[in-house]
Coordinates of C-alpha atoms in Angstrom, one line a residue:
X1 CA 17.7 -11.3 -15.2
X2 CA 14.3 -10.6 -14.1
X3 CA 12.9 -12.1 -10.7
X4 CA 10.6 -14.3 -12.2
X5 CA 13.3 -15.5 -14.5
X6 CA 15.4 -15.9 -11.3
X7 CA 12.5 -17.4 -9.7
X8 CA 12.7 -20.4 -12.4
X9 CA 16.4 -20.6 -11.7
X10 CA 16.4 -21.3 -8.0
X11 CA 13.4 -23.6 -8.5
X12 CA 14.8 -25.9 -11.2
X13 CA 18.5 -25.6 -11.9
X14 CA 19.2 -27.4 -8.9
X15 CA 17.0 -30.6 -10.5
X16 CA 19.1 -33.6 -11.5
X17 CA 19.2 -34.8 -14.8
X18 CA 17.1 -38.0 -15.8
X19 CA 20.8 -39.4 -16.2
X20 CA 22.1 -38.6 -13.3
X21 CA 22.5 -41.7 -11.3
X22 CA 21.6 -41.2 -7.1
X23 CA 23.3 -43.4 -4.9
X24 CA 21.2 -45.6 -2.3
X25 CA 21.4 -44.3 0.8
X26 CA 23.7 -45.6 3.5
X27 CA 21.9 -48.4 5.5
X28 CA 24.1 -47.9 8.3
X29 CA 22.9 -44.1 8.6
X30 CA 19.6 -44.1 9.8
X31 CA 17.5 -40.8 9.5
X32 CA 16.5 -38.5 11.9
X33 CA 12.8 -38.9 13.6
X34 CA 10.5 -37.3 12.1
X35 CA 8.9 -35.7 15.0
X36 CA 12.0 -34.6 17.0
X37 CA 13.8 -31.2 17.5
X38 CA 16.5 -32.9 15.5
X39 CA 14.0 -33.9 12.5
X40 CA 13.8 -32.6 8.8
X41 CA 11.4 -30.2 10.1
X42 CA 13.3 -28.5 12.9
X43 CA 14.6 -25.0 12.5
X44 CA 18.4 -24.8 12.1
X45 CA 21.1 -21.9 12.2
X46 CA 20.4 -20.8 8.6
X47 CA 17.3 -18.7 7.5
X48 CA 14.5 -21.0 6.3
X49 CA 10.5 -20.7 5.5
X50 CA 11.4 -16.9 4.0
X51 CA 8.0 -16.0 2.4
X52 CA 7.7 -12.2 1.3
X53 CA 4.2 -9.9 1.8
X54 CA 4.0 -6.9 -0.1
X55 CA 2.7 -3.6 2.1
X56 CA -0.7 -2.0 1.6
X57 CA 0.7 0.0 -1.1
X58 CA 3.1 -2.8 -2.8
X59 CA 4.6 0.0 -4.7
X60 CA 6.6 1.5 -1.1
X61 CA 6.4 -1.4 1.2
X62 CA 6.8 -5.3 1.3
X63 CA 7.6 -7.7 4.3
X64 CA 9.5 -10.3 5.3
X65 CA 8.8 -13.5 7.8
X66 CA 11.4 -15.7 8.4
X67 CA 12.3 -19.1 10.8
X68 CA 15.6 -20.2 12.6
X69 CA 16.4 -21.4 15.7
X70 CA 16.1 -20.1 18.8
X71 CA 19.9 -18.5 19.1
X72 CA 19.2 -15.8 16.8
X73 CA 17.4 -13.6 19.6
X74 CA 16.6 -10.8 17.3
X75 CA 15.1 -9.8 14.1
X76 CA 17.6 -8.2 11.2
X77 CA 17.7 -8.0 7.6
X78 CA 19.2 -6.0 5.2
X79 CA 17.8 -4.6 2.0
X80 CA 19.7 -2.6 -1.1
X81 CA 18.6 -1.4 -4.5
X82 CA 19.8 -3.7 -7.1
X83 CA 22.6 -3.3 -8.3
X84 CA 24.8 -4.7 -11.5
X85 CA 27.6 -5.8 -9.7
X86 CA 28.6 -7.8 -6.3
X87 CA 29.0 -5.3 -3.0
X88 CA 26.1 -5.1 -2.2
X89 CA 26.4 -5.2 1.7
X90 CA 28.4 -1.9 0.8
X91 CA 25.3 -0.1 -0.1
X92 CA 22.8 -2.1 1.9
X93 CA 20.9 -1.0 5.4
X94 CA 19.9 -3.0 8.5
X95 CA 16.3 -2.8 9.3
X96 CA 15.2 -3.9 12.8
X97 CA 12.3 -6.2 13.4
X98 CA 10.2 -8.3 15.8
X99 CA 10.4 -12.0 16.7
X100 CA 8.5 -14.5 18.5
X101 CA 8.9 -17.8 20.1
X102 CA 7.1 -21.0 19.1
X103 CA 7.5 -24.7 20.5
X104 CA 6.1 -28.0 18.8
X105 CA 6.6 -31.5 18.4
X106 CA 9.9 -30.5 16.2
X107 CA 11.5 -28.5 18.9
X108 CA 11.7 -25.1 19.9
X109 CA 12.1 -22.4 16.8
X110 CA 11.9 -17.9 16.2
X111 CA 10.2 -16.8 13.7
X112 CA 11.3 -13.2 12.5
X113 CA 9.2 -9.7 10.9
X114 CA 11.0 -7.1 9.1
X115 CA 8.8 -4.6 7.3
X116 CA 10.2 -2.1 4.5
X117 CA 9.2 1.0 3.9
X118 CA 9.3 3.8 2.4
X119 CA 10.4 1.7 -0.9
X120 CA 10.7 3.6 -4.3
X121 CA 7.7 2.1 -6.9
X122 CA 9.2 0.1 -10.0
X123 CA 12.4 -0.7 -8.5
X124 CA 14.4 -4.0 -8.0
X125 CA 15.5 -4.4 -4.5
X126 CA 17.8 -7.2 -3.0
X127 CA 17.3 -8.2 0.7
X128 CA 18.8 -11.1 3.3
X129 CA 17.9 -12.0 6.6
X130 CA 19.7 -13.5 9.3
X131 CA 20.3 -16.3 11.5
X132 CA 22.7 -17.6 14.1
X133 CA 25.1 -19.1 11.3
X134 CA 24.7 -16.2 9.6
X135 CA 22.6 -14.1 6.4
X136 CA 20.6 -15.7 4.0
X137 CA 21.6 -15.6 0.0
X138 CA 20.7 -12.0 -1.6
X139 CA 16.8 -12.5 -2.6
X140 CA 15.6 -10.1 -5.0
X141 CA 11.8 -8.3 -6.0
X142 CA 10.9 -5.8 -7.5
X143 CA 8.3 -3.2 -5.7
X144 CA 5.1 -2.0 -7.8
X145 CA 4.6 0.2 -10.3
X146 CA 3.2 3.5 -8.5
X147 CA 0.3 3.6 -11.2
X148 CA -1.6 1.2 -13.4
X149 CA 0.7 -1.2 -15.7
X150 CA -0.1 -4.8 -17.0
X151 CA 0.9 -7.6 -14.8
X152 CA 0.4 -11.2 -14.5
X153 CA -0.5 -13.0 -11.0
X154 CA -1.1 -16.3 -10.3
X155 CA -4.4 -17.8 -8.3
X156 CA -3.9 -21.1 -6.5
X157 CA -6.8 -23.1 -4.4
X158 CA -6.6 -25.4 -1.3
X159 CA -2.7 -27.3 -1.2
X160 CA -4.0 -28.4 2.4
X161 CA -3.3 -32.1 2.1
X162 CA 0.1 -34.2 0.5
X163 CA 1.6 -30.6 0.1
X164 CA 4.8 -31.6 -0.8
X165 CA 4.3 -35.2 -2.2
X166 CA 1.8 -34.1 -4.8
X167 CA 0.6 -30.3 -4.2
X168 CA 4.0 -29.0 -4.5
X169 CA 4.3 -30.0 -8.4
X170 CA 1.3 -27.7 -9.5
X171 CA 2.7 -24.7 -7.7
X172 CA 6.0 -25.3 -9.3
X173 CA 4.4 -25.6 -12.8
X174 CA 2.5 -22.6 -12.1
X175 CA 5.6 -20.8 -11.1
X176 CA 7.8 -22.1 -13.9
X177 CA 4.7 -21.5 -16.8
X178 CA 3.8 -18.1 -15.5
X179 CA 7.1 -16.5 -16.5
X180 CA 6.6 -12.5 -15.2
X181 CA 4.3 -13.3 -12.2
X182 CA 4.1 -10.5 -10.0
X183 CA 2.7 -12.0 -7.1
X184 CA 0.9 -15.2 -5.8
X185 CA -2.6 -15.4 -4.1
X186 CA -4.2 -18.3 -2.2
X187 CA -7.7 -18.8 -1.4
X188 CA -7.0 -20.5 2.0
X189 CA -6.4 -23.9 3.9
X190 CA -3.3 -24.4 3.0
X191 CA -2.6 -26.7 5.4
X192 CA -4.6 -29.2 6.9
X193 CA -3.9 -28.4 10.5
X194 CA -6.1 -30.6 12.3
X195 CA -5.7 -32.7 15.5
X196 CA -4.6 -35.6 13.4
X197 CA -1.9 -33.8 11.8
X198 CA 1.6 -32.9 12.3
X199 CA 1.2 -28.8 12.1
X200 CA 4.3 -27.9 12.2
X201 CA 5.9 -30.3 9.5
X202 CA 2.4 -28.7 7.3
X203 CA 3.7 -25.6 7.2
X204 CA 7.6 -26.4 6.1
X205 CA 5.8 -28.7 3.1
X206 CA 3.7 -25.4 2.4
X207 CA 6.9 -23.1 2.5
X208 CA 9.5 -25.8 0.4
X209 CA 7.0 -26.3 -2.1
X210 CA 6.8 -23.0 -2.9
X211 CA 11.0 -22.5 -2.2
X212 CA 13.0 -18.9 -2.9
X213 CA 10.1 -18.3 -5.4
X214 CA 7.8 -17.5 -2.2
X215 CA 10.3 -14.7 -1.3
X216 CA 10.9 -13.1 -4.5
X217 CA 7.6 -13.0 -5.8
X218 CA 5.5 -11.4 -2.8
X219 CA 2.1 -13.9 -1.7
X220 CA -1.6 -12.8 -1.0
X221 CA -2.7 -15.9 1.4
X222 CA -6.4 -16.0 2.6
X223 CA -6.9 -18.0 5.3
X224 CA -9.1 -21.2 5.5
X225 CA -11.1 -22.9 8.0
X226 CA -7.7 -25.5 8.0
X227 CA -6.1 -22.3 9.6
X228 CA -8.0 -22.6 12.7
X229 CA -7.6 -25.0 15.6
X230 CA -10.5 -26.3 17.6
X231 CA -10.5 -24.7 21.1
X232 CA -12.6 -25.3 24.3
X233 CA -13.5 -22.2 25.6
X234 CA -13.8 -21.6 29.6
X235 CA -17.5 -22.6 30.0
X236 CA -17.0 -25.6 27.6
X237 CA -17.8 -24.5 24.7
X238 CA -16.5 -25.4 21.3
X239 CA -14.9 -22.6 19.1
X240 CA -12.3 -22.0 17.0
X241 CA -8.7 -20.1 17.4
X242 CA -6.4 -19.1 14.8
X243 CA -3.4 -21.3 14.4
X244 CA -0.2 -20.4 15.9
X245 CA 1.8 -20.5 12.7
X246 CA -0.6 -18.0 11.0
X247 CA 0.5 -14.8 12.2
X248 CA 4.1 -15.8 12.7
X249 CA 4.6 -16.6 8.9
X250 CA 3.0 -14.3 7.5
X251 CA 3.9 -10.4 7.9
X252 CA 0.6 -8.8 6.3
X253 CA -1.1 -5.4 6.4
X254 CA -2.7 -3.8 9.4
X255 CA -5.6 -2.5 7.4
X256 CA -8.5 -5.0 7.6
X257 CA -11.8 -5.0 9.3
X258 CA -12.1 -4.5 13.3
X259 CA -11.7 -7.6 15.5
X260 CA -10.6 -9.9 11.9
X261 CA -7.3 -7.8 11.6
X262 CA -5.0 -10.7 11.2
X263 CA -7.1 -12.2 8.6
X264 CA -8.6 -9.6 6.5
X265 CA -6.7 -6.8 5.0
X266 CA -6.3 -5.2 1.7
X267 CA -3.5 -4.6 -0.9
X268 CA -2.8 -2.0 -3.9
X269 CA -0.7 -3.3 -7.0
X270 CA -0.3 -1.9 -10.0
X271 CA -4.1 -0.5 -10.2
X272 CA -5.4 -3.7 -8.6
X273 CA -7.1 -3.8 -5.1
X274 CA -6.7 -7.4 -3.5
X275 CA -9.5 -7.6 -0.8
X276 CA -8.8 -10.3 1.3
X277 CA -11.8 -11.6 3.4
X278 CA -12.0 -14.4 6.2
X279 CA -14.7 -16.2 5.6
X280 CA -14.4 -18.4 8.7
X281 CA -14.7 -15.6 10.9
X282 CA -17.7 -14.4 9.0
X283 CA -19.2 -18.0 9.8
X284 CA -17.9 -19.3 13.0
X285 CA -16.5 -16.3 15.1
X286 CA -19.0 -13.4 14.7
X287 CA -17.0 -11.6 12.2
X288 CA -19.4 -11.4 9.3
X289 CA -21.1 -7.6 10.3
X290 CA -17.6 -5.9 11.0
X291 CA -15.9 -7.8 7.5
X292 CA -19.1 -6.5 5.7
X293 CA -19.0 -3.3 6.6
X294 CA -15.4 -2.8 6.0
X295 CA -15.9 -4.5 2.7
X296 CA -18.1 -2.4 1.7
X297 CA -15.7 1.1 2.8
X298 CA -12.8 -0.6 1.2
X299 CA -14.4 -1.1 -2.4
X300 CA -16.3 2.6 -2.0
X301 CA -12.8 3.8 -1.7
X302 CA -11.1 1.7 -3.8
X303 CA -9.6 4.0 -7.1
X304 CA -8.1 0.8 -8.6
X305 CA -9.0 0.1 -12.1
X306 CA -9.8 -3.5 -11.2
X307 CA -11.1 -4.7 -7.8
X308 CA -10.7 -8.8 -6.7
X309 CA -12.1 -10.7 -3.6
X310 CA -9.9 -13.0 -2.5
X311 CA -11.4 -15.7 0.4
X312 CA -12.2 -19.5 1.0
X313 CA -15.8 -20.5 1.3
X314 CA -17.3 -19.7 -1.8
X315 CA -20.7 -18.0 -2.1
X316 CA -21.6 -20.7 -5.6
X317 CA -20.2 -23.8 -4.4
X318 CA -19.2 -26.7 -6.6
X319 CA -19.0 -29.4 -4.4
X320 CA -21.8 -28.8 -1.4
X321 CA -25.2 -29.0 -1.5
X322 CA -26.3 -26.0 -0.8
X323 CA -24.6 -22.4 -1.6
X324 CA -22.6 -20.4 1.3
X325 CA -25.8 -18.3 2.0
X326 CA -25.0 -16.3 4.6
X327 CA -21.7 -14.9 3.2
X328 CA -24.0 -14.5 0.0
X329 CA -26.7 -12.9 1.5
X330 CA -23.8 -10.4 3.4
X331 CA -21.3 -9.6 0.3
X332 CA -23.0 -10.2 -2.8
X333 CA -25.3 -7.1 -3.1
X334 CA -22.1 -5.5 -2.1
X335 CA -20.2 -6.8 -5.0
X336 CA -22.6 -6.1 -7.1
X337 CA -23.9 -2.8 -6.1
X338 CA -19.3 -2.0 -6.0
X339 CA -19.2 -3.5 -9.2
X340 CA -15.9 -6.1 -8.1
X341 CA -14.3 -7.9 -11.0
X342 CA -13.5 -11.6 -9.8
X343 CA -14.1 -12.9 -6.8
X344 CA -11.9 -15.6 -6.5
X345 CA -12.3 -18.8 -3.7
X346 CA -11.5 -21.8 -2.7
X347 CA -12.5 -24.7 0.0
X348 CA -15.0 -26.9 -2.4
X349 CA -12.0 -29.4 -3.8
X350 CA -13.4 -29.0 -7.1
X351 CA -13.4 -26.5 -10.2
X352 CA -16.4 -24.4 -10.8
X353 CA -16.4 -20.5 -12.5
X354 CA -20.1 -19.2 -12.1
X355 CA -20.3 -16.1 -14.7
X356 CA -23.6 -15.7 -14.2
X357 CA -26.1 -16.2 -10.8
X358 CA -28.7 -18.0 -13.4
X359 CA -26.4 -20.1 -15.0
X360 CA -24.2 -20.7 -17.8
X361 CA -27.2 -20.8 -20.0
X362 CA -27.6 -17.1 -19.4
X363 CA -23.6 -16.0 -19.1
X364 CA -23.2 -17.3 -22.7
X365 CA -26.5 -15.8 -24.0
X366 CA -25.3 -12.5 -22.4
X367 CA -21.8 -12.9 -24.1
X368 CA -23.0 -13.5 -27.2
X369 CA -25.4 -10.5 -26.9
X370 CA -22.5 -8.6 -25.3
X371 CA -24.4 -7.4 -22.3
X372 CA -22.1 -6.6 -19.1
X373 CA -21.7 -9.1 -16.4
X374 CA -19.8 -9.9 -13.1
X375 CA -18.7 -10.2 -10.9
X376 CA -17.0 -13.5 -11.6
X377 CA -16.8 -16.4 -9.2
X378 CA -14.5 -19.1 -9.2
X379 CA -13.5 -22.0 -6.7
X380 CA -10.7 -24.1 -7.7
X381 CA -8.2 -26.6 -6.0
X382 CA -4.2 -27.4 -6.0
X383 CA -3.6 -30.3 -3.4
X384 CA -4.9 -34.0 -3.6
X385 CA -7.6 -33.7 -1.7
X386 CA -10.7 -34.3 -3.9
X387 CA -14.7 -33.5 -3.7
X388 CA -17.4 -34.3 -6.3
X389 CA -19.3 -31.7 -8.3
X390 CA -23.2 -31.4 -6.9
X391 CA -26.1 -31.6 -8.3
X392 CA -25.8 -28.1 -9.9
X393 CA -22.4 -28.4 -11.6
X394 CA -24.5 -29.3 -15.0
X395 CA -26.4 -26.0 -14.8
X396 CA -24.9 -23.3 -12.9
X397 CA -20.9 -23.3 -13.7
X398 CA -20.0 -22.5 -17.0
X399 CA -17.2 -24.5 -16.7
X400 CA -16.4 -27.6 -14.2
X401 CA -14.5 -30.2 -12.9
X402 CA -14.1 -32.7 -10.3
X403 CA -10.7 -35.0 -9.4
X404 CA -8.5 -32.2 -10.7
X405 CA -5.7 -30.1 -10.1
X406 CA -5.3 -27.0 -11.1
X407 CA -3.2 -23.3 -11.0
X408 CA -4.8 -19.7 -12.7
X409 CA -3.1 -17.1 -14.4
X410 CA -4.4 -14.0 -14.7
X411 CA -3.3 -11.3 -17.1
X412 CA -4.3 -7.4 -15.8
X413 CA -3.9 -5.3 -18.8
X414 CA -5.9 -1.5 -18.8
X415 CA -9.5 -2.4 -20.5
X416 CA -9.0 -6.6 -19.7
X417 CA -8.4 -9.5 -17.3
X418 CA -7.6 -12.2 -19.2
X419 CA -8.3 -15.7 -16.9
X420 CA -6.9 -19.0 -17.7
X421 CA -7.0 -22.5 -15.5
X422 CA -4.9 -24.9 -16.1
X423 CA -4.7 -28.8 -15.4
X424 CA -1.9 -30.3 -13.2
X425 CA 0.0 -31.3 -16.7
X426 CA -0.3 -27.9 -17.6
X427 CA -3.6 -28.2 -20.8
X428 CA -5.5 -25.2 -20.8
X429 CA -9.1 -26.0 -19.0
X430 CA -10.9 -22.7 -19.4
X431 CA -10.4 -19.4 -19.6
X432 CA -12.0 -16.2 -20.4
X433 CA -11.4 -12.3 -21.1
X434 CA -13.1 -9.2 -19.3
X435 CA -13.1 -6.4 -21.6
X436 CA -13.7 -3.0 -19.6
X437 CA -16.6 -0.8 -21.8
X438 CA -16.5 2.8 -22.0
X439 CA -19.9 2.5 -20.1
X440 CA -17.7 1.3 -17.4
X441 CA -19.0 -2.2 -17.4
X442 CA -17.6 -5.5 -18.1
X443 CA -18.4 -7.8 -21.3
X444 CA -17.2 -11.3 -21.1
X445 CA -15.6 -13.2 -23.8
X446 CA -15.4 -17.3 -24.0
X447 CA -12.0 -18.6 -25.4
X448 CA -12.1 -19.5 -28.8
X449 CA -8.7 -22.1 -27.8
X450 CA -9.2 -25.4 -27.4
X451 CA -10.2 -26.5 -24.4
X452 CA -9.8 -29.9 -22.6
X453 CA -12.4 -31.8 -22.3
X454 CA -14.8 -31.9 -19.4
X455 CA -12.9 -34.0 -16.4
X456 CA -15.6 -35.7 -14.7
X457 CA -16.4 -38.7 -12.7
X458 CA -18.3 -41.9 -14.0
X459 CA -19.0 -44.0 -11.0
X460 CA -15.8 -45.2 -9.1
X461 CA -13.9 -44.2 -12.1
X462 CA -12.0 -41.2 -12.4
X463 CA -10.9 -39.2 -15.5
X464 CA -7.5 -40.7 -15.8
X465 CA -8.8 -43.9 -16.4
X466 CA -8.0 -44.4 -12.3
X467 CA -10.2 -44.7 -9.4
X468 CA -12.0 -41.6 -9.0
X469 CA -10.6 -40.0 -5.6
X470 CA -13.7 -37.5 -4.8
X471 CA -15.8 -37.4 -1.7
X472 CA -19.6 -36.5 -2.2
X473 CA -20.3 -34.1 0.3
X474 CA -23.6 -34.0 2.0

């Protein structure tokens, strides 16, 4: 069975049938507090919030982050090639890792690194990590291929609000409709993590609403400005620090730009480059002139057949009124001048793919005429919360939408990159086709599918005949 078959096992053979019959619960058994180190959210004796990373080069190395409670002093998992039959502890080896303490308003938990290296390319590995009441269930994944072959990832917006009450069903669709995904990217906040919020419960939504699926198929997060915490520096100043649970779930690559380490980095798979940029940094923290410059080294030496940006605030927003200049004025002549593919974002609450800086007047007059374009931007969303389109959404996006949730596929084939968004329910809501030229250029190609029809809001009313949930921003 292949991981992504297994993936839709563990994800949904464990649903009850609409005939099954659930008993009440007890009334004399009152649950746990929410908020306590005994709550749903505490860390236990068994392996929980597993979420695999793939290394720099996904083709030799991957990573592992794990939580459990704070008896299991040490880092330790185990990893075996694949095999057909059961012993695999016989054949597996112990790799040694690094753990770190954290304490919040659900008790005191470790969270847990392992990196492996040194992996052989197109091979399926099995790995388990443990925890005071022993190893986790075998979890399988397969490394990348050394060179270019086709593969299908999937693209996911802002979960950031009701992850697990609502956001949680458009991963799980994306997961169960993508079949073969290699890999998962996220264009940022997904959490809310603000001084309102519960953190802590925030990130074990994020994690169970992915499930085993987030450590079999390895995940490309960005991070958001919902990653940050505000902070009061010495002199009294307002800033902003990287959450605690950032860096502890999440075992990435050392490779990013000086003094944004933790945020930015870069990943090779299968003749893809995933840049990965922190665009709150860029904004807030002083990190735009060392992420540029970095940028630009990583896609000068970039020799993948297909390049993609991966970060929050978008550079054509859908929601705002004004663009993101200054991360526009920064990267775009760089992504034009490096010739990126898709620059894919997030952070707007909305749906908006900009083919074309002049607007969708002049993308679909260059497609018909088949001239090259790109890069392509797109912003979309996956949780509840909801903006409304601006003023530009008529002219600028080719396509757009407003009180919807959505999940991307994207098909990497040698000469094409095949995009497609779909709603919450799972109807196809746009897509298009990059066909590589032998000029070295990229042509775009509409859908000829039938597309759903524009989602838009008229007034208070939404476009499922309900209240229309968006927030104008201005």
């Amino acid at each position: 069975m292949s991981a992504a078959a297994l993936t839709g096992a563990l994800l949904f053979a464990a649903a009850p049938s609409m005939a099954q019959i659930v008993a009440p619960p007890d009334p004399e058994v009152a649950p746990p507090p929410k908020h306590a180190p005994n709550g749903r959210w505490a860390a236990r004796g068994w392996a929980d919030r597993i979420v695999l990373t793939p290394g720099a080069d996904a083709a030799r190395g991957a990573a592992v982050a794990w939580r459990t409670d704070v008896r299991q002093t040490t880092a330790e998992a185990q990893i075996a090639v694949e095999i057909d039959g059961p012993l695999l502890g016989f054949i597996a080896r112990t790799v040694a890792g690094t753990t770190a303490s954290i304490a919040n308003e659900n008790g005191e938990a470790r969270y847990h690194q392992v990196r492996f290296e040194g992996l052989i390319p197109s091979t399926r590995y099995v790995y388990r990590v443990r925890a005071a009441d022993g190893w986790s269930e075998w979890l399988p994944f397969q490394t990348a291929a050394e060179g270019f072959q086709p593969f299908r990832f999937i693209y996911l917006g802002d979960t950031q609000n009701d992850i697990l009450e609502i956001g949680s069903r458009v991963i799980r669709s994306a997961l169960r409709e993508a079949g073969p995904a290699a890999l998962v990217v996220h264009a940022g906040d997904l959490v809310a993590q603000r001084e309102t919020k519960v953190h802590d419960d925030e990130w074990g939504e994020w994690t169970e609403a992915g499930g085993r699926a987030f450590a079999m198929a390895p995940q490309i997060p960005a991070s958001g400005n919902h990653e940050y915490v505000d902070h009061i520096l010495a002199d009294g100043t307002e800033s902003r620090v990287l959450g605690p649970h950032w860096s502890l779930q999440f075992a990435l690559p050392t490779n990013g730009a000086p003094g944004v380490e933790q945020t930015s980095y870069f990943v090779d798979y299968q003749g893809v480059r995933f840049i990965v940029l922190d665009g709150t940094a860029a904004l807030d923290l002083g990190g735009l002139e060392s992420q540029t410059r970095w940028l630009d080294q990583t896609l000068a030496s970039s020799t993948a057949r297909w390049n993609v940006a991966l970060f929050h605030q978008p550079l054509y927003t859908c929601a705002r009124p004004e663009d993101t200049e200054a991360l526009k004025a920064a990267w775009k002549p760089i992504f034009d001048a490096r010739r990126i593919d898709l620059v894919l974002q997030g952070h707007d609450h909305c749906y908006g793919r900009v083919s074309d800086p002049a607007g969708a007047a002049a993308s679909r007059a260059n497609s018909d005429a088949g001239r090259p374009q790109g890069p392509v931007y797109v912003v979309s969303v996956t949780g509840s919360k909801m903006y409304g389109l601006n003023d530009r959404a008529d002219s600028q996006p080719v396509r757009a939408a407003e009180n919807t949730e959505l999940y991307q596929l994207i098909d990497v084939d040698a000469d094409t990159l095949s995009f497609r968004a779909f709603t919450a329910t799972g109807r196809l809501y746009d897509a298009f086709t990059l066909t590589r030229g032998a000029d070295g250029l990229n042509r775009l190609t509409e859908t000829e599918e039938t597309l759903l029809a524009a989602r838009r809001c008229e007034g208070a009313a939404g476009p499922d005949d309900r209240p229309c949930t968006a927030e104008i921003k201005d």
